[in-house]
Coordinates of C-alpha atoms in Angstrom, one line a residue:
Chain A
M83 CA -13.1 -18.1 134.0
T84 CA -14.8 -14.8 133.2
E85 CA -12.7 -11.7 132.3
I86 CA -13.6 -10.2 135.7
E87 CA -12.4 -13.3 137.5
L88 CA -9.2 -13.4 135.4
L89 CA -8.5 -9.6 136.0
R90 CA -9.2 -10.1 139.7
K91 CA -6.4 -12.8 139.8
V92 CA -4.0 -10.8 137.8
R93 CA -4.8 -7.7 140.0
A94 CA -4.1 -9.7 143.1
R95 CA -0.6 -10.4 141.7
M96 CA -0.1 -6.7 141.1
G97 CA -0.4 -5.9 144.7
P98 CA -2.3 -3.1 146.5
G99 CA -3.0 0.2 144.8
S100 CA -3.0 -1.5 141.4
L101 CA -4.2 0.6 138.5
I102 CA -6.4 -1.7 136.4
G103 CA -9.8 -0.8 137.8
D104 CA -10.4 2.0 135.4
D105 CA -10.2 2.5 131.6
C106 CA -6.7 3.9 131.8
A107 CA -3.8 3.6 134.2
R108 CA -2.8 6.9 135.8
I109 CA 1.0 7.1 136.1
E110 CA 3.4 9.7 137.4
G111 CA 5.3 11.6 134.8
P112 CA 9.1 11.6 134.7
R113 CA 11.0 13.1 137.7
R114 CA 12.1 16.7 137.2
G115 CA 14.9 17.0 134.7
H116 CA 13.9 13.6 133.0
E117 CA 12.0 12.6 130.0
L118 CA 9.8 9.6 129.4
L119 CA 10.8 6.6 127.2
V120 CA 8.2 4.3 125.7
T121 CA 8.7 1.0 123.9
T122 CA 6.3 -1.6 122.7
D123 CA 7.3 -5.1 121.7
L124 CA 5.2 -7.8 120.1
F125 CA 5.9 -11.5 121.0
L126 CA 4.1 -14.1 118.9
E127 CA 3.8 -17.8 119.1
N128 CA 5.5 -19.5 116.1
T129 CA 7.1 -16.2 115.0
H130 CA 9.1 -15.3 118.1
F131 CA 8.9 -18.5 120.1
L132 CA 7.8 -22.1 120.0
R133 CA 5.9 -23.8 122.8
S134 CA 8.4 -26.7 122.5
T135 CA 11.4 -24.5 123.4
H136 CA 9.9 -22.0 125.9
S137 CA 8.0 -22.8 129.1
A138 CA 5.3 -20.6 130.3
A139 CA 7.6 -18.8 132.7
D140 CA 10.2 -18.5 129.9
V141 CA 7.6 -16.7 127.7
G142 CA 6.7 -14.4 130.6
H143 CA 10.3 -13.6 131.3
K144 CA 11.2 -13.0 127.6
V145 CA 8.2 -10.8 126.8
L146 CA 9.3 -8.4 129.5
A147 CA 13.0 -8.8 128.9
R148 CA 12.6 -7.7 125.3
G149 CA 10.9 -4.4 126.3
L150 CA 13.4 -3.8 129.1
S151 CA 16.2 -4.3 126.7
D152 CA 14.9 -1.4 124.6
I153 CA 14.9 0.8 127.7
A154 CA 18.5 -0.4 128.4
A155 CA 19.5 0.6 124.9
M156 CA 18.5 4.2 125.5
G157 CA 20.2 4.3 128.9
G158 CA 16.9 4.5 130.8
T159 CA 15.3 3.3 134.0
P160 CA 12.2 1.3 133.6
L161 CA 9.2 2.4 135.7
Y162 CA 6.0 0.7 134.4
C163 CA 4.9 -2.0 132.1
F164 CA 1.6 -2.8 130.4
L165 CA 0.8 -6.2 129.0
S166 CA -1.7 -7.0 126.2
L167 CA -2.3 -10.8 126.0
S168 CA -4.1 -12.8 123.5
L169 CA -4.7 -16.2 124.9
P170 CA -5.5 -19.3 122.8
Q171 CA -7.5 -22.3 124.1
W172 CA -4.3 -24.3 125.0
A173 CA -3.2 -21.7 127.5
D174 CA -5.0 -22.9 130.6
A175 CA -5.1 -21.2 134.0
S176 CA -1.9 -23.0 135.1
W177 CA 0.0 -21.8 132.0
V178 CA -1.2 -18.2 132.6
R179 CA -0.2 -18.4 136.3
R180 CA 3.3 -19.6 135.3
F181 CA 3.5 -17.0 132.6
Y182 CA 2.9 -14.2 135.1
D183 CA 5.3 -15.8 137.5
G184 CA 8.1 -15.4 134.9
L185 CA 7.1 -11.9 133.9
L186 CA 6.6 -10.6 137.5
A187 CA 9.9 -12.1 138.8
L188 CA 11.8 -10.1 136.2
A189 CA 9.7 -7.0 136.8
A190 CA 10.5 -7.2 140.5
R191 CA 14.2 -7.5 139.9
H192 CA 14.1 -4.2 137.8
K193 CA 11.6 -2.4 140.1
T194 CA 9.1 -2.3 137.2
R195 CA 5.5 -2.1 138.0
L196 CA 2.8 -3.9 136.0
A197 CA 0.3 -1.1 135.7
G198 CA -2.3 -2.3 133.3
G199 CA -3.0 -4.0 130.0
D200 CA -5.6 -5.9 128.0
L201 CA -6.8 -9.5 127.7
A202 CA -8.6 -11.3 124.9
H203 CA -9.1 -14.8 123.6
G204 CA -7.3 -15.3 120.2
E205 CA -6.3 -18.1 117.9
T206 CA -2.6 -17.9 118.8
L207 CA -0.7 -16.6 121.8
A208 CA 0.3 -13.0 121.3
A209 CA 1.8 -10.7 124.0
D210 CA 2.5 -7.1 123.5
I211 CA 4.6 -5.5 126.2
V212 CA 4.8 -1.7 126.7
V213 CA 7.6 -0.5 129.0
V214 CA 7.6 3.2 130.2
G215 CA 10.8 4.4 131.6
E216 CA 12.7 7.7 132.3
V217 CA 16.1 9.1 131.4
P218 CA 17.7 12.4 132.4
L219 CA 17.0 15.2 129.8
R220 CA 19.5 15.2 126.9
A221 CA 21.2 12.0 128.2
A222 CA 19.2 9.3 126.2
L223 CA 21.3 7.1 124.0
G224 CA 20.2 6.5 120.4
R225 CA 21.1 4.9 117.1
G226 CA 21.9 8.2 115.3
G227 CA 25.1 9.5 117.2
A228 CA 27.9 7.3 115.8
R229 CA 30.7 9.3 114.1
A230 CA 33.6 8.3 111.9
G231 CA 36.5 7.3 114.0
D232 CA 34.3 5.9 116.9
A233 CA 35.2 2.4 118.1
I234 CA 32.4 -0.2 118.0
Y235 CA 31.7 -2.4 121.0
V236 CA 29.4 -5.3 122.1
S237 CA 28.6 -6.5 125.5
G238 CA 28.7 -10.2 126.5
V239 CA 28.9 -12.9 123.9
L240 CA 27.3 -13.3 120.6
G241 CA 25.3 -16.1 118.8
G242 CA 24.5 -17.9 122.0
A243 CA 20.7 -17.8 121.5
S244 CA 21.0 -18.9 117.9
E245 CA 23.3 -21.8 118.9
G246 CA 21.0 -22.7 121.8
L247 CA 18.0 -22.8 119.5
K248 CA 19.8 -25.5 117.5
S249 CA 21.4 -27.4 120.3
G250 CA 18.5 -27.3 122.7
K251 CA 21.0 -27.2 125.7
G252 CA 23.8 -25.3 127.5
P253 CA 24.2 -21.6 128.2
G254 CA 23.0 -20.6 124.7
F255 CA 19.7 -22.3 125.3
A256 CA 19.4 -20.6 128.7
R257 CA 20.0 -17.3 126.9
L258 CA 17.4 -18.0 124.3
R259 CA 14.8 -18.7 127.0
R260 CA 15.8 -16.1 129.5
P261 CA 17.6 -13.1 128.0
E262 CA 19.1 -10.6 130.4
P263 CA 18.2 -7.0 129.7
R264 CA 21.4 -4.9 130.2
I265 CA 19.8 -2.0 132.2
A266 CA 22.7 -1.2 134.4
L267 CA 25.2 -1.2 131.5
G268 CA 22.9 1.1 129.5
Q269 CA 22.8 3.6 132.4
Y270 CA 26.6 3.4 132.7
L271 CA 27.1 4.2 129.1
R272 CA 25.1 7.5 129.3
G273 CA 27.6 10.4 128.6
K274 CA 30.2 7.8 127.3
A275 CA 28.7 6.1 124.3
T276 CA 27.9 8.1 121.1
S277 CA 25.3 5.6 120.0
C278 CA 23.7 2.4 121.4
M279 CA 21.1 -0.2 120.5
D280 CA 20.2 -3.7 121.6
L281 CA 21.1 -6.8 119.6
S282 CA 17.7 -8.4 119.0
D283 CA 17.9 -9.5 115.4
G284 CA 21.7 -10.2 114.9
L285 CA 24.9 -8.2 114.9
A286 CA 25.1 -7.7 111.1
I287 CA 21.5 -6.5 110.6
D288 CA 21.5 -4.4 113.8
L289 CA 24.9 -2.7 113.1
H290 CA 23.5 -1.9 109.6
R291 CA 20.5 -0.3 111.2
L292 CA 22.7 1.7 113.5
C293 CA 24.9 2.9 110.6
L294 CA 21.8 3.8 108.6
E295 CA 20.5 6.0 111.4
S296 CA 24.0 7.6 111.9
K297 CA 24.6 7.9 108.2
V298 CA 28.0 6.2 108.5
A299 CA 29.7 2.9 107.5
A300 CA 31.3 0.3 109.7
V301 CA 34.6 -1.8 109.6
V302 CA 34.4 -4.9 111.7
D303 CA 38.1 -6.1 112.0
H304 CA 38.4 -7.6 115.5
P305 CA 37.5 -11.2 116.5
L306 CA 34.0 -11.4 117.6
P307 CA 33.3 -12.6 121.3
A308 CA 31.3 -15.7 120.2
S309 CA 29.3 -17.7 122.7
P310 CA 30.8 -21.1 123.5
G311 CA 29.9 -23.4 120.7
A312 CA 28.5 -20.7 118.5
S313 CA 29.7 -20.6 114.9
L314 CA 30.9 -17.3 113.3
E315 CA 27.7 -17.3 111.3
Q316 CA 25.7 -17.5 114.5
A317 CA 27.8 -14.7 116.1
L318 CA 27.3 -12.5 113.0
H319 CA 23.7 -13.2 112.1
G320 CA 22.0 -14.9 115.0
G321 CA 19.3 -13.0 116.8
D322 CA 17.9 -13.0 120.3
D323 CA 21.1 -12.3 122.3
Y324 CA 19.8 -8.8 123.7
E325 CA 23.3 -7.7 124.3
L326 CA 24.2 -3.9 123.7
L327 CA 25.9 -2.7 120.6
F328 CA 27.5 0.7 121.2
T329 CA 30.1 3.1 119.8
A330 CA 32.4 5.5 121.7
P331 CA 35.0 8.0 120.7
P332 CA 38.4 6.5 120.1
R333 CA 40.0 8.1 123.2
R334 CA 37.2 7.0 125.5
R335 CA 38.6 4.3 127.8
V336 CA 36.1 1.5 127.9
P337 CA 36.8 -1.3 130.4
E338 CA 37.3 -4.8 129.0
V339 CA 35.1 -6.2 131.7
W340 CA 32.3 -4.2 133.5
R341 CA 30.7 -5.7 136.5
G342 CA 31.7 -9.2 135.2
L343 CA 30.4 -8.5 131.7
P344 CA 32.9 -8.4 128.8
L345 CA 32.8 -5.3 126.6
T346 CA 34.6 -6.1 123.4
R347 CA 35.8 -3.8 120.8
I348 CA 34.9 -5.3 117.4
G349 CA 35.7 -2.5 114.9
S350 CA 35.4 1.1 113.9
I351 CA 32.9 3.5 112.5
V352 CA 34.1 5.1 109.1
A353 CA 32.9 7.6 106.7
G354 CA 31.2 6.0 103.7
R355 CA 27.9 4.9 102.2
A356 CA 25.3 4.9 105.1
G357 CA 24.9 1.2 106.3
K358 CA 27.9 -0.2 104.3
M359 CA 29.8 -2.7 106.4
T360 CA 32.9 -4.8 106.0
F361 CA 34.1 -7.9 108.0
F362 CA 37.9 -8.4 107.8
G363 CA 38.0 -6.6 104.5
R364 CA 35.0 -8.3 102.8
A365 CA 31.5 -6.9 102.3
L366 CA 29.3 -7.9 105.2
P367 CA 25.7 -8.4 104.1
P368 CA 23.0 -7.1 106.6
L369 CA 21.6 -10.5 107.2
G370 CA 19.8 -11.5 110.3
Y371 CA 16.3 -11.9 111.5
D372 CA 14.1 -9.4 109.5
H373 CA 10.4 -9.9 110.1
F374 CA 9.6 -8.7 106.6
Q375 CA 12.4 -10.2 104.6
N376 CA 10.3 -12.9 103.0
S377 CA 7.1 -11.0 102.3
Chain B
M124 CA 9.2 -5.7 101.5
T125 CA 11.8 -5.7 104.3
E126 CA 11.2 -4.4 107.8
I127 CA 13.4 -1.4 107.1
E128 CA 11.4 -0.6 103.9
L129 CA 8.1 -1.0 105.7
L130 CA 9.3 1.2 108.6
R131 CA 10.6 3.8 106.2
K132 CA 7.1 3.9 104.6
V133 CA 5.3 4.1 108.0
R134 CA 7.8 6.7 109.2
A135 CA 7.1 8.9 106.1
R136 CA 3.5 8.8 107.1
M137 CA 4.4 10.0 110.6
G138 CA 5.9 13.3 109.4
P139 CA 9.1 15.0 110.2
G140 CA 10.7 14.4 113.6
S141 CA 9.1 11.0 114.0
L142 CA 10.3 9.0 116.9
I143 CA 10.7 5.5 115.6
G144 CA 14.4 5.5 114.7
D145 CA 15.6 4.4 118.2
D146 CA 14.7 1.6 120.5
C147 CA 12.2 3.7 122.4
A148 CA 10.2 6.8 121.7
R149 CA 11.1 9.8 123.8
I150 CA 8.0 11.7 124.8
E151 CA 7.3 14.8 126.7
G152 CA 5.8 14.2 130.1
P153 CA 2.4 15.8 131.1
R154 CA 2.1 19.5 131.3
R155 CA 2.6 21.0 134.8
G156 CA -0.4 20.2 137.0
H157 CA -1.4 17.2 134.9
E158 CA -0.9 13.5 135.1
L159 CA -0.4 10.9 132.4
L160 CA -3.0 8.3 131.3
V161 CA -1.9 5.1 129.6
T162 CA -4.3 2.5 128.0
T163 CA -3.6 -0.5 125.9
D164 CA -6.2 -2.3 123.7
L165 CA -5.9 -5.5 121.7
F166 CA -7.9 -5.9 118.5
L167 CA -7.9 -9.3 117.0
E168 CA -9.1 -10.8 113.7
N169 CA -12.0 -13.2 114.3
T170 CA -12.2 -12.1 117.9
H171 CA -13.0 -8.4 117.6
F172 CA -13.7 -8.1 113.9
L173 CA -14.2 -10.0 110.7
R174 CA -12.5 -9.1 107.3
S175 CA -15.9 -9.5 105.8
T176 CA -17.4 -6.6 107.8
H177 CA -14.4 -4.2 108.3
S178 CA -12.4 -2.7 105.5
A179 CA -8.8 -2.1 106.1
A180 CA -9.5 1.7 106.8
D181 CA -12.3 0.6 109.2
V182 CA -9.8 -1.6 111.1
G183 CA -7.3 1.2 111.3
H184 CA -10.0 3.6 112.5
K185 CA -11.5 1.3 115.1
V186 CA -8.1 0.1 116.5
L187 CA -7.4 3.7 117.5
A188 CA -11.0 4.6 118.4
R189 CA -11.1 2.0 121.1
G190 CA -7.9 3.4 122.7
L191 CA -9.1 7.0 122.4
S192 CA -12.4 5.9 123.9
D193 CA -10.6 4.8 127.1
I194 CA -8.9 8.2 127.3
A195 CA -12.4 9.8 126.8
A196 CA -13.8 7.7 129.7
M197 CA -11.2 9.3 132.1
G198 CA -11.8 12.8 130.9
G199 CA -8.4 13.0 129.3
T200 CA -6.7 14.5 126.2
P201 CA -4.9 12.1 124.0
L202 CA -1.3 13.0 123.1
Y203 CA 0.6 10.0 121.6
C204 CA -0.3 6.5 120.3
F205 CA 1.9 3.5 119.6
L206 CA 0.8 0.6 117.4
S207 CA 2.0 -3.0 117.5
L208 CA 0.9 -4.9 114.4
S209 CA 1.0 -8.6 113.6
L210 CA 0.5 -8.9 109.9
P211 CA -0.6 -12.2 108.3
Q212 CA 0.1 -13.1 104.7
W213 CA -3.2 -11.8 103.3
A214 CA -2.5 -8.3 104.5
D215 CA -0.7 -6.9 101.5
A216 CA 0.9 -3.6 101.0
S217 CA -2.4 -2.0 99.8
W218 CA -4.2 -3.3 102.9
V219 CA -1.5 -1.9 105.2
R220 CA -1.6 1.5 103.5
R221 CA -5.4 1.7 103.7
F222 CA -5.2 0.6 107.4
Y223 CA -2.8 3.4 108.2
D224 CA -5.1 5.8 106.2
G225 CA -7.9 5.0 108.6
L226 CA -5.8 5.2 111.7
L227 CA -4.0 8.4 110.9
A228 CA -7.2 10.2 109.8
L229 CA -8.7 9.7 113.2
A230 CA -5.3 10.5 114.9
A231 CA -5.2 13.8 113.1
R232 CA -8.7 14.7 114.1
H233 CA -7.7 14.2 117.7
K234 CA -4.3 15.7 117.4
T235 CA -2.8 12.4 118.6
R236 CA 0.7 11.6 117.3
L237 CA 1.7 8.1 116.2
A238 CA 5.0 8.0 118.0
G239 CA 6.2 4.4 117.6
G240 CA 5.3 0.7 117.7
D241 CA 6.3 -2.7 116.5
L242 CA 5.7 -4.8 113.5
A243 CA 5.9 -8.6 113.0
H244 CA 4.5 -11.3 110.8
G245 CA 2.0 -13.5 112.5
E246 CA -0.6 -16.1 111.7
T247 CA -3.6 -13.7 112.2
L248 CA -4.0 -9.9 112.2
A249 CA -3.5 -8.5 115.7
A250 CA -3.2 -4.9 116.5
D251 CA -2.4 -3.6 120.0
I252 CA -2.8 0.2 120.4
V253 CA -1.3 2.2 123.2
V254 CA -2.7 5.7 123.8
V255 CA -0.8 8.1 126.2
G256 CA -2.9 11.1 127.3
E257 CA -3.0 13.7 130.1
V258 CA -5.5 14.9 132.5
P259 CA -5.4 17.7 135.1
L260 CA -4.2 16.4 138.5
R261 CA -7.1 15.1 140.7
A262 CA -9.5 15.6 137.8
A263 CA -9.5 12.1 136.2
L264 CA -12.8 10.3 136.0
G265 CA -12.9 6.7 137.0
R266 CA -15.2 3.8 137.7
G267 CA -15.0 3.9 141.5
G268 CA -16.8 7.1 142.3
A269 CA -20.5 6.4 141.9
R270 CA -22.5 6.9 145.1
A271 CA -26.0 5.9 146.3
G272 CA -28.4 8.6 145.0
D273 CA -26.4 9.4 141.9
A274 CA -28.2 9.5 138.5
I275 CA -27.0 7.2 135.8
Y276 CA -26.6 8.5 132.2
V277 CA -25.5 7.3 128.8
S278 CA -24.5 9.4 125.8
G279 CA -25.8 8.7 122.3
V280 CA -27.9 5.7 121.4
L281 CA -27.3 2.0 122.4
G282 CA -27.3 -1.3 120.6
G283 CA -26.5 0.2 117.2
A284 CA -23.3 -1.7 116.6
S285 CA -24.9 -4.9 117.6
E286 CA -27.9 -4.3 115.3
G287 CA -25.5 -3.2 112.5
L288 CA -23.4 -6.4 112.9
K289 CA -26.7 -8.3 112.2
S290 CA -28.2 -6.1 109.5
G291 CA -25.0 -5.2 107.7
K292 CA -26.4 -1.7 106.8
G293 CA -27.6 1.6 108.2
P294 CA -26.2 3.8 110.9
G295 CA -25.7 0.8 113.3
F296 CA -23.4 -0.8 110.7
A297 CA -21.5 2.4 110.4
R298 CA -21.2 2.7 114.2
L299 CA -19.9 -0.9 114.3
R300 CA -17.1 0.0 111.7
R301 CA -16.3 3.5 112.8
P302 CA -17.1 4.2 116.4
E303 CA -16.6 7.7 117.6
P304 CA -14.5 8.3 120.7
R305 CA -16.3 10.8 123.0
I306 CA -13.1 12.8 123.9
A307 CA -14.9 16.2 124.2
L308 CA -17.7 14.8 126.2
G309 CA -15.3 13.1 128.7
Q310 CA -13.5 16.5 129.2
Y311 CA -16.9 18.2 129.7
L312 CA -17.7 15.7 132.4
R313 CA -14.7 16.4 134.5
G314 CA -15.8 18.0 137.8
K315 CA -19.4 17.0 137.1
A316 CA -19.6 13.2 136.8
T317 CA -18.8 11.1 139.9
S318 CA -17.9 8.1 137.7
C319 CA -17.5 7.3 134.1
M320 CA -16.5 4.5 131.7
D321 CA -17.0 3.7 128.1
L322 CA -19.4 1.2 126.8
S323 CA -17.4 -1.4 124.9
D324 CA -18.9 -4.7 125.9
G325 CA -22.6 -3.7 126.5
L326 CA -24.5 -1.6 128.9
A327 CA -25.5 -4.4 131.4
I328 CA -22.0 -5.9 131.8
D329 CA -20.2 -2.5 131.8
L330 CA -22.7 -1.0 134.4
H331 CA -22.1 -4.1 136.5
R332 CA -18.3 -3.5 136.3
L333 CA -18.8 0.2 137.3
C334 CA -21.0 -0.9 140.3
L335 CA -18.4 -3.4 141.4
E336 CA -15.6 -0.7 141.3
S337 CA -17.9 1.7 143.2
K338 CA -19.2 -1.0 145.5
V339 CA -22.8 0.0 144.8
A340 CA -25.9 -1.3 143.1
A341 CA -28.0 0.2 140.2
V342 CA -31.7 0.5 139.3
V343 CA -32.3 1.0 135.6
D344 CA -36.0 2.3 135.5
H345 CA -36.0 4.8 132.5
P346 CA -36.5 3.8 128.9
L347 CA -33.2 3.2 127.1
P348 CA -32.1 5.4 124.1
A349 CA -32.0 2.5 121.6
S350 CA -30.4 3.0 118.2
P351 CA -33.0 3.0 115.3
G352 CA -33.9 -0.7 114.7
A353 CA -32.0 -2.0 117.7
S354 CA -33.9 -4.4 120.1
L355 CA -34.1 -4.0 123.8
E356 CA -31.8 -7.0 124.0
Q357 CA -29.2 -5.3 121.8
A358 CA -29.5 -1.9 123.7
L359 CA -28.9 -3.8 127.0
H360 CA -26.3 -6.3 126.0
G361 CA -24.8 -5.3 122.7
G362 CA -21.2 -4.3 122.7
D363 CA -19.0 -2.0 120.5
D364 CA -21.1 1.3 120.9
Y365 CA -18.3 3.2 122.6
E366 CA -20.7 5.7 124.2
L367 CA -20.0 7.0 127.7
L368 CA -21.7 5.6 130.8
F369 CA -21.5 8.1 133.7
T370 CA -23.1 9.0 137.0
A371 CA -23.7 12.4 138.6
P372 CA -25.1 13.7 141.8
P373 CA -29.0 14.0 141.7
R374 CA -28.9 17.8 141.8
R375 CA -26.3 18.2 139.0
R376 CA -28.1 19.6 136.0
V377 CA -27.1 17.4 133.0
P378 CA -28.2 18.8 129.5
E379 CA -30.5 16.5 127.5
V380 CA -28.4 17.2 124.5
W381 CA -24.8 18.3 124.6
R382 CA -23.2 19.5 121.3
G383 CA -25.8 17.5 119.4
L384 CA -25.3 14.4 121.4
P385 CA -28.2 13.1 123.6
L386 CA -27.4 12.5 127.3
T387 CA -30.1 10.3 128.7
R388 CA -30.8 9.5 132.3
I389 CA -31.4 5.8 132.6
G390 CA -31.6 5.1 136.3
S391 CA -30.1 5.6 139.7
I392 CA -27.2 4.3 141.8
V393 CA -28.5 2.7 145.1
A394 CA -27.0 1.1 148.1
G395 CA -26.9 -2.7 147.9
R396 CA -24.7 -5.7 147.0
A397 CA -21.9 -4.5 144.9
G398 CA -22.7 -5.1 141.2
K399 CA -26.4 -5.9 141.7
M400 CA -28.7 -4.4 139.0
T401 CA -32.4 -4.3 138.3
F402 CA -34.2 -3.3 135.1
F403 CA -37.8 -2.0 135.7
G404 CA -38.0 -4.1 138.9
R405 CA -36.4 -7.3 137.6
A406 CA -33.0 -8.6 138.2
L407 CA -30.6 -7.6 135.3
P408 CA -28.0 -10.2 134.5
P409 CA -24.5 -8.8 133.7
L410 CA -24.6 -10.3 130.2
G411 CA -22.6 -8.8 127.3
Y412 CA -19.4 -9.4 125.5
D413 CA -17.0 -11.1 128.0
H414 CA -13.8 -12.3 126.5
F415 CA -13.4 -15.0 129.0
Q416 CA -17.0 -16.1 129.6
N417 CA -16.8 -19.2 127.6
S418 CA -13.4 -20.5 128.7

């Protein structure tokens, strides 16, 4: 298969009016009164996934889900995605087809258009997804807005992906392979949450990052909504759940369940050394998945 | 070095007001009367470069130059770039610092802001660059506009990077390591050229791609501007030159030298089977660097 042949196949999947014929894609700017959001997310074989746990369609789904989850964390609406793909020898035409099946099914559900990308042969599978979205001006959520006194919430359940990686079955394993970006929830939280981010590397390390950006400390003193079968350790430090972590002023009424998704208060933001965290009175170390912890 | 520490260092390099604290970068849309251009470009160790030929700063320069060259090919102005980087064990802190030196020096020259990205540890070095630019509405150049009768031009000299890869010295080797994106030329060609693309994989294969998009054929019947020491084979089929290939109506006056850069007529667009090419009367095969030719 030549590059032109592969591009022709990919382009056919993208539908009429696709944008990959030229050196750049031309995209419409944000609507009036909106600004653009851009996120890039690398997904690497043996770093982020194993061929033994993720099917081709799982990999395609998860690559895009990770990017969409970043758009969700800012309260945005995804518009376009771009995929750069390094394909090793083992990734045959059938694998590539099923990979695009998984990616494009999720893209269709979120009305996100695959607008371009790049392809190359490499020694390992690497996928870099770019998602471009929009958000109303001055409405984007971020990590820097948490204030002392705010309540801390998480959506859904925690530790499922980590438990699923170990057990290889059940809802945790499904979550590991097919995380669900919380686009609608992120949009709902605009104007309500003071800060928001997605849980990609684990509650403790991600809450630490949010506290660093907001220059505040956190007290976690409510039971965590652990995924069925997940240990406390997995709920605190397991990555790959892609739920939203957010803060809201204490008087803001946050529903316990929103469109079937639990929203659970887990603690409070307090004044203190930026990034300091406690869990039921004890220091909580910012452990989780850190790509550079062991280097 | 933890991810937070590395991000802190990268962020310090990005200057005040950098955008990498949140899950997405927030960027301004195109100016009124403009549209956005987006390009993504993968650069892989052992596929696109060897550590033995490219220094860390060369890799940083070339990663961005490849993306900027796509913006140049469309006649655009670069605004932002995003870098996803997979770092193997051999890439130590000093290598990473020099890599960013090379990338940011080129970004500064083209007033392009590093606005975000992603970092992970991987088995090989992989860099995916995203460049976002803008172009006036209806003014973007593309590959699909060449018409029978148009003259075909190339900027600069051809085959230098290919010759330099072999010789390991001289101006060709410098071109291989530090290609120069033709941003100003691309902007100059707006409203003048009927089609344009950058020469990344070699004249023959890239002209073939332009002809396929424009549904025309090409006759190359003028001497090629070969780089000093480059063979005809290298000028026809060698990649990595990053000059511009463009077409213009026959009566359009194109200067022989523009701001010190030669613009050389090499042939004509003719009616015929889409993608068909001849070189001084003989069939010209679309050979060059094709990432999927051997799979």
